[in-house]
Tab-separated table of C-alpha atoms (C1' of nucleotides) and ligand atoms in Angstrom:
chain	number	residue	atom	x	y	z
A	1	MET	CA	22.232	126.011	100.821
A	2	THR	CA	23.363	128.955	98.710
A	3	ARG	CA	22.170	128.207	95.208
A	4	MET	CA	23.584	129.915	92.134
A	5	HIS	CA	21.324	130.743	89.270
A	6	LYS	CA	21.522	127.918	86.774
A	7	GLU	CA	22.797	125.406	84.338
A	8	ASN	CA	26.400	124.571	85.060
A	9	SER	CA	26.163	124.446	88.793
A	10	LEU	CA	26.163	121.314	90.820
A	11	SER	CA	24.082	120.754	93.901
A	12	LYS	CA	25.701	120.322	97.282
A	13	ASN	CA	25.880	116.535	97.221
A	14	GLN	CA	26.854	116.478	93.588
A	15	GLN	CA	29.706	118.875	94.268
A	16	ILE	CA	30.977	116.962	97.275
A	17	ILE	CA	31.014	113.730	95.343
A	18	PHE	CA	32.473	115.253	92.220
A	19	ASP	CA	35.301	116.837	94.219
A	20	LEU	CA	36.159	113.505	95.762
A	21	ILE	CA	36.247	111.710	92.414
A	22	ASP	CA	38.125	114.539	90.769
A	23	LYS	CA	40.851	114.465	93.404
A	24	SER	CA	41.256	110.706	93.236
A	25	PRO	CA	44.110	109.265	91.188
A	26	GLU	CA	42.098	106.128	90.598
A	27	PRO	CA	38.496	105.191	89.804
A	28	LEU	CA	36.260	105.218	92.849
A	29	LYS	CA	33.486	102.790	93.625
A	30	ALA	CA	30.134	103.938	94.911
A	31	TYR	CA	30.534	102.520	98.396
A	32	THR	CA	34.082	103.807	98.682
A	33	ILE	CA	32.632	107.200	97.920
A	34	LEU	CA	29.922	106.668	100.490
A	35	TYR	CA	32.422	105.870	103.247
A	36	ASN	CA	34.425	108.942	102.338
A	37	VAL	CA	31.558	111.420	102.396
A	38	GLN	CA	29.789	110.288	105.529
A	39	LYS	CA	31.664	112.928	107.464
A	40	LYS	CA	29.957	115.436	105.182
A	41	GLY	CA	26.514	114.199	106.019
A	42	ILE	CA	25.868	111.886	103.105
A	43	ASN	CA	24.683	108.766	104.817
A	44	ALA	CA	22.978	106.415	102.417
A	45	PRO	CA	23.561	104.740	99.056
A	46	PRO	CA	20.739	106.474	97.178
A	47	GLN	CA	22.291	109.842	97.886
A	48	VAL	CA	25.522	108.662	96.306
A	49	TYR	CA	23.928	106.925	93.352
A	50	ARG	CA	21.701	109.890	92.587
A	51	ALA	CA	24.641	112.218	92.504
A	52	LEU	CA	26.623	109.771	90.383
A	53	ASP	CA	23.752	109.412	87.926
A	54	LYS	CA	23.506	113.142	87.542
A	55	LEU	CA	27.249	113.638	87.183
A	56	VAL	CA	27.367	110.981	84.490
A	57	GLU	CA	24.394	112.569	82.772
A	58	VAL	CA	26.056	115.967	82.562
A	59	GLY	CA	29.386	114.472	81.574
A	60	LYS	CA	31.394	115.466	84.634
A	61	ILE	CA	32.298	111.860	85.355
A	62	HIS	CA	32.319	108.570	83.508
A	63	LYS	CA	31.588	105.070	84.661
A	64	ILE	CA	34.227	102.465	83.967
A	65	GLU	CA	31.833	99.653	83.224
A	66	SER	CA	34.307	96.825	83.626
A	67	LYS	CA	35.121	98.005	87.128
A	68	ASN	CA	31.894	99.529	88.387
A	69	ALA	CA	33.849	102.608	89.250
A	70	PHE	CA	33.839	106.279	88.393
A	71	VAL	CA	36.417	108.755	87.136
A	72	ALA	CA	36.250	112.475	86.520
A	73	CYS	CA	36.232	113.522	82.901
A	74	LYS	CA	39.580	114.955	81.894
A	75	ASN	CA	38.382	115.935	78.501
A	76	SER	CA	35.978	118.904	78.381
A	77	ASP	CA	33.157	116.631	79.465
A	78	CYS	CA	33.379	114.519	76.294
A	79	GLU	CA	30.523	116.299	74.570
A	80	ILE	CA	28.288	114.983	77.319
A	81	SER	CA	29.835	111.538	77.265
A	82	LYS	CA	28.957	110.497	73.779
A	83	ALA	CA	32.379	109.162	73.000
A	84	THR	CA	34.459	107.702	75.765
A	85	ALA	CA	37.625	105.632	75.672
A	86	PHE	CA	39.821	104.397	78.473
A	87	SER	CA	43.019	102.507	78.982
A	88	ILE	CA	43.034	100.182	81.943
A	89	CYS	CA	46.102	98.513	83.416
A	90	GLU	CA	45.295	94.938	84.349
A	91	SER	CA	48.009	94.908	86.965
A	92	CYS	CA	47.928	98.168	88.901
A	93	GLU	CA	44.387	99.029	87.781
A	94	VAL	CA	45.292	102.554	86.762
A	95	VAL	CA	42.762	104.036	84.366
A	96	ASP	CA	43.419	106.825	81.901
A	97	GLU	CA	40.915	108.542	79.730
A	98	ILE	CA	42.045	108.504	76.132
A	99	SER	CA	41.505	111.673	74.172
A	100	ASP	CA	42.444	110.988	70.626
A	101	ILE	CA	40.570	112.995	68.052
A	102	LYS	CA	41.215	110.557	65.254
A	103	LEU	CA	40.006	107.608	67.274
A	104	SER	CA	36.972	109.510	68.405
A	105	LYS	CA	36.083	110.619	64.886
A	106	TYR	CA	36.657	107.172	63.498
A	107	LEU	CA	34.323	105.570	65.990
A	108	SER	CA	31.738	108.321	65.960
A	109	SER	CA	31.346	107.910	62.235
A	110	PHE	CA	31.339	104.139	62.329
A	111	ASN	CA	28.146	102.778	60.889
A	112	HIS	CA	26.736	99.408	61.588
A	113	LYS	CA	25.962	97.158	58.672
A	114	LYS	CA	22.536	96.394	60.050
A	115	GLY	CA	21.389	99.971	59.729
A	116	MET	CA	21.760	101.007	63.303
A	117	LYS	CA	22.742	104.603	63.877
A	118	PHE	CA	24.908	105.002	66.922
A	119	LYS	CA	24.535	107.858	69.326
A	120	ARG	CA	27.207	106.921	71.764
A	121	PHE	CA	30.037	104.516	72.420
A	122	ASN	CA	32.291	103.380	75.215
A	123	LEU	CA	35.630	101.742	74.589
A	124	GLU	CA	37.825	100.086	77.187
A	125	PHE	CA	41.357	98.975	76.375
A	126	PHE	CA	43.192	96.573	78.669
A	127	GLY	CA	46.895	95.940	78.979
A	128	LEU	CA	49.898	96.732	81.101
A	129	CYS	CA	50.945	100.268	81.741
A	130	LYS	CA	54.512	101.455	81.392
A	131	LYS	CA	55.327	100.794	85.016
A	132	CYS	CA	53.803	97.323	85.093
A	133	LYS	CA	55.189	95.806	81.926
B	1	MET	CA	30.527	62.458	84.914
B	2	THR	CA	31.945	61.114	81.703
B	3	ARG	CA	34.997	63.179	80.970
B	4	MET	CA	36.411	63.480	77.483
B	5	HIS	CA	40.087	63.774	76.994
B	6	LYS	CA	40.881	67.424	76.579
B	7	GLU	CA	41.011	70.883	75.128
B	8	ASN	CA	37.818	71.906	73.417
B	9	SER	CA	35.345	70.147	75.606
B	10	LEU	CA	33.125	71.812	78.101
B	11	SER	CA	32.176	70.316	81.417
B	12	LYS	CA	28.601	69.397	82.175
B	13	ASN	CA	27.649	72.657	83.857
B	14	GLN	CA	29.557	74.709	81.338
B	15	GLN	CA	27.739	72.997	78.475
B	16	ILE	CA	24.306	73.433	80.047
B	17	ILE	CA	24.898	77.110	80.592
B	18	PHE	CA	26.479	77.682	77.235
B	19	ASP	CA	23.566	76.009	75.473
B	20	LEU	CA	21.120	78.254	77.266
B	21	ILE	CA	23.019	81.424	76.374
B	22	ASP	CA	23.585	80.274	72.827
B	23	LYS	CA	19.880	79.666	72.278
B	24	SER	CA	18.867	83.009	73.726
B	25	PRO	CA	18.077	85.853	71.340
B	26	GLU	CA	19.102	88.335	73.994
B	27	PRO	CA	21.844	88.701	76.600
B	28	LEU	CA	21.185	86.690	79.735
B	29	LYS	CA	21.909	87.728	83.274
B	30	ALA	CA	23.489	85.383	85.764
B	31	TYR	CA	20.430	84.979	87.925
B	32	THR	CA	18.163	84.542	84.927
B	33	ILE	CA	20.474	81.737	83.932
B	34	LEU	CA	20.318	80.318	87.418
B	35	TYR	CA	16.529	80.219	87.426
B	36	ASN	CA	16.549	78.508	84.058
B	37	VAL	CA	18.993	75.752	84.923
B	38	GLN	CA	17.685	74.773	88.324
B	39	LYS	CA	15.701	72.014	86.703
B	40	LYS	CA	19.039	70.643	85.544
B	41	GLY	CA	20.469	70.515	89.028
B	42	ILE	CA	22.411	73.735	89.099
B	43	ASN	CA	21.251	75.267	92.321
B	44	ALA	CA	23.542	78.016	93.470
B	45	PRO	CA	25.125	81.201	92.154
B	46	PRO	CA	28.750	80.015	92.361
B	47	GLN	CA	27.994	77.194	89.975
B	48	VAL	CA	26.689	79.677	87.449
B	49	TYR	CA	29.430	82.231	87.917
B	50	ARG	CA	32.151	79.608	87.678
B	51	ALA	CA	30.802	78.335	84.404
B	52	LEU	CA	30.398	81.873	83.111
B	53	ASP	CA	33.975	82.740	84.067
B	54	LYS	CA	35.279	79.725	82.229
B	55	LEU	CA	33.156	80.313	79.150
B	56	VAL	CA	34.357	83.903	78.990
B	57	GLU	CA	37.937	82.738	79.440
B	58	VAL	CA	37.753	80.337	76.522
B	59	GLY	CA	35.891	82.843	74.373
B	60	LYS	CA	32.605	80.971	74.019
B	61	ILE	CA	30.669	83.847	75.493
B	62	HIS	CA	31.193	87.542	76.142
B	63	LYS	CA	30.052	89.754	78.957
B	64	ILE	CA	28.185	92.891	78.002
B	65	GLU	CA	29.659	95.079	80.693
B	66	SER	CA	27.081	97.824	80.522
B	67	LYS	CA	24.317	95.302	81.142
B	68	ASN	CA	25.935	92.666	83.343
B	69	ALA	CA	24.730	90.096	80.878
B	70	PHE	CA	26.192	87.430	78.665
B	71	VAL	CA	25.936	86.537	74.994
B	72	ALA	CA	27.354	83.666	72.992
B	73	CYS	CA	30.158	84.562	70.646
B	74	LYS	CA	28.981	84.609	67.046
B	75	ASN	CA	32.410	85.151	65.681
B	76	SER	CA	34.806	82.171	65.887
B	77	ASP	CA	35.360	82.904	69.547
B	78	CYS	CA	36.964	86.296	68.825
B	79	GLU	CA	40.505	84.998	69.113
B	80	ILE	CA	39.728	84.247	72.745
B	81	SER	CA	37.951	87.530	73.288
B	82	LYS	CA	40.772	89.903	72.642
B	83	ALA	CA	38.724	92.182	70.462
B	84	THR	CA	35.034	92.534	71.116
B	85	ALA	CA	32.523	95.042	69.834
B	86	PHE	CA	28.785	95.226	70.296
B	87	SER	CA	25.854	97.309	69.227
B	88	ILE	CA	23.202	97.833	71.834
B	89	CYS	CA	19.740	99.227	71.222
B	90	GLU	CA	18.800	101.580	74.016
B	91	SER	CA	15.136	100.974	73.413
B	92	CYS	CA	14.549	97.262	72.855
B	93	GLU	CA	17.884	96.235	74.408
B	94	VAL	CA	18.830	93.988	71.518
B	95	VAL	CA	22.548	93.320	71.373
B	96	ASP	CA	24.514	92.335	68.298
B	97	GLU	CA	28.123	91.368	68.144
B	98	ILE	CA	29.911	93.416	65.531
B	99	SER	CA	32.399	91.588	63.382
B	100	ASP	CA	34.107	94.119	61.248
B	101	ILE	CA	37.658	93.256	60.291
B	102	LYS	CA	38.652	96.826	59.606
B	103	LEU	CA	37.343	98.047	62.915
B	104	SER	CA	39.001	95.193	64.715
B	105	LYS	CA	42.349	95.776	63.019
B	106	TYR	CA	42.170	99.490	63.588
B	107	LEU	CA	41.572	99.088	67.288
B	108	SER	CA	43.941	96.187	67.772
B	109	SER	CA	46.760	98.258	66.352
B	110	PHE	CA	45.826	101.381	68.251
B	111	ASN	CA	48.662	102.485	70.463
B	112	HIS	CA	48.340	104.658	73.469
B	113	LYS	CA	50.418	107.797	73.627
B	114	LYS	CA	51.537	107.006	77.141
B	115	GLY	CA	53.354	103.887	76.080
B	116	MET	CA	50.788	101.360	77.109
B	117	LYS	CA	50.570	98.273	74.944
B	118	PHE	CA	47.060	96.944	74.733
B	119	LYS	CA	46.253	93.278	74.839
B	120	ARG	CA	42.529	93.493	74.647
B	121	PHE	CA	39.634	95.850	74.114
B	122	ASN	CA	35.890	95.942	74.495
B	123	LEU	CA	33.725	98.393	72.612
B	124	GLU	CA	30.035	99.020	73.165
B	125	PHE	CA	27.997	101.166	70.799
B	126	PHE	CA	24.602	102.498	71.822
B	127	GLY	CA	21.785	103.741	69.672
B	128	LEU	CA	18.469	102.751	68.209
B	129	CYS	CA	18.128	99.695	66.061
B	130	LYS	CA	16.278	99.685	62.775
B	131	LYS	CA	13.020	98.656	64.355
B	132	CYS	CA	13.165	101.192	67.159
B	133	LYS	CA	14.142	104.333	65.309
C	1	DT	C1'	50.304	50.933	93.902
C	2	DT	C1'	50.403	55.455	96.342
C	3	DA	C1'	50.698	60.113	96.300
C	4	DC	C1'	49.985	64.491	94.535
C	5	DA	C1'	48.177	68.137	91.409
C	6	DT	C1'	44.440	69.915	88.761
C	7	DG	C1'	39.871	70.962	87.537
C	8	DC	C1'	35.165	70.563	88.335
C	9	DT	C1'	31.332	70.203	91.453
C	10	DG	C1'	28.121	71.163	95.465
C	11	DT	C1'	26.922	73.986	99.420
C	12	DT	C1'	26.311	77.723	102.828
C	13	DA	C1'	27.021	82.082	103.890
C	14	DT	C1'	28.214	86.675	102.899
C	15	DA	C1'	29.943	90.708	100.324
C	16	DT	C1'	29.157	94.137	96.923
C	17	DT	C1'	26.486	96.949	93.858
C	18	DA	C1'	22.184	99.257	92.953
C	19	DT	C1'	17.238	100.603	93.317
C	20	DA	C1'	12.264	101.147	95.218
C	21	DA	C1'	9.391	103.858	97.707
C	22	DC	C1'	8.037	107.642	100.386
C	23	DA	C1'	8.310	112.182	102.778
C	24	DA	C1'	10.281	116.621	103.107
C	25	DT	C1'	12.799	120.597	101.588
C	26	DT	C1'	14.907	123.848	98.370
C	27	DC	C1'	15.304	126.088	93.915
C	28	DT	C1'	13.508	128.375	89.879
C	29	DA	C1'	10.607	130.450	86.742
C	30	DA	C1'	6.473	132.682	85.872
D	1	DT	C1'	3.984	134.044	95.653
D	2	DT	C1'	3.068	129.978	94.086
D	3	DA	C1'	3.463	125.773	91.372
D	4	DG	C1'	6.610	122.541	89.346
D	5	DA	C1'	11.032	120.558	89.212
D	6	DA	C1'	15.047	119.096	91.392
D	7	DT	C1'	17.273	117.706	95.298
D	8	DT	C1'	17.582	115.735	99.762
D	9	DG	C1'	17.006	112.368	103.603
D	10	DT	C1'	15.615	107.775	105.087
D	11	DT	C1'	14.493	102.819	105.456
D	12	DA	C1'	14.253	98.754	103.313
D	13	DT	C1'	15.245	95.568	99.764
D	14	DA	C1'	16.730	93.870	95.172
D	15	DA	C1'	20.293	92.350	92.147
D	16	DT	C1'	24.958	91.019	91.266
D	17	DA	C1'	29.027	88.542	92.736
D	18	DT	C1'	32.454	86.096	95.724
D	19	DA	C1'	34.627	83.608	99.938
D	20	DA	C1'	35.390	79.511	101.977
D	21	DC	C1'	35.244	74.752	102.545
D	22	DA	C1'	34.554	69.911	101.249
D	23	DG	C1'	34.195	66.199	97.873
D	24	DC	C1'	35.100	63.682	93.630
D	25	DA	C1'	37.245	62.481	89.170
D	26	DT	C1'	41.117	62.394	86.274
D	27	DG	C1'	46.025	62.516	84.939
D	28	DT	C1'	50.760	62.070	86.131
D	29	DA	C1'	54.854	60.981	88.869
D	30	DA	C1'	57.241	58.395	92.282
E	201	ZN	ZN1	35.539	112.473	79.322
E	202	ZN	ZN1	50.013	99.288	85.801
E	203	ZN	ZN1	32.899	87.045	69.826
E	204	ZN	ZN1	15.644	98.325	69.249
DNA sequence: TTACATGCTGTTATATTATAACAATTCTAA
DNA sequence: TTAGAATTGTTATAATATAACAGCATGTAA
């Protein structure tokens, strides 16, 4: 495989899987991804999960924890995913990444009474989107 | 089974499983729960998951989505779990439910630009607890 | 009473999500 | 060019969660 020199580049499998997630209008589950990349020679779950792990690590995608599904970051990689917020429609299941500076600042500077210093947060809002309400 | 008349009461299985979670200093996973209640005659996963679903629904417990584990609500049942926030230590895995009125109000009144009205949120903070940092 | 609806239970089987373990190859920096 | 790191490919298995069906208890309506 033609490999570029460094840092920002994704490996072959990572790129294939990122492209699929990035094109998708909805969060994708790991096995949905697997079925959709088998034609590209990715045959087994570990190949998918490894790529997903890496993509999450570098902030190219996020995991929607309440759905076990993955979306591409729409938000300059969220400072490597330290501060993520999503709106999730309980009816049509559409997920949008929220990018609200005030919200992000507010939560990033939130300090726990018990002396814990937070490095990261994930926030998931649920409701009905415009179309569904 | 002796059935009480209504509302607040939990069924036998629900009570057994709630008691176990409530006593636990840490979040419990479904199969950990299963192993621990087999002596009480709860033998199969659906029995556990059904009780968990109900307990979540009535706000007696919460699911920590990033860990697939359950904790008892420490916070007057969080208005039936409409507004939950947790701190999670990435080292020792201790989880605390955050009850911060200002935070809760701020998030409950947060409105999405795209016109979505939120009914519920779940927030998970990650970091190192006092002991681990 | 009978009939029906609801909620809980028990059970088997299966679906879905995720990782362990190992071998081989490719990339990168020195 | 060579050693380490990252990535890949592969098989098997672990961990998490639900489908489907049957039974029983309670409450309510006919
Ligand atoms: Zn993002
Ligand atoms: Zn919708
Ligand atoms: Zn609570
Ligand atoms: Zn800790």
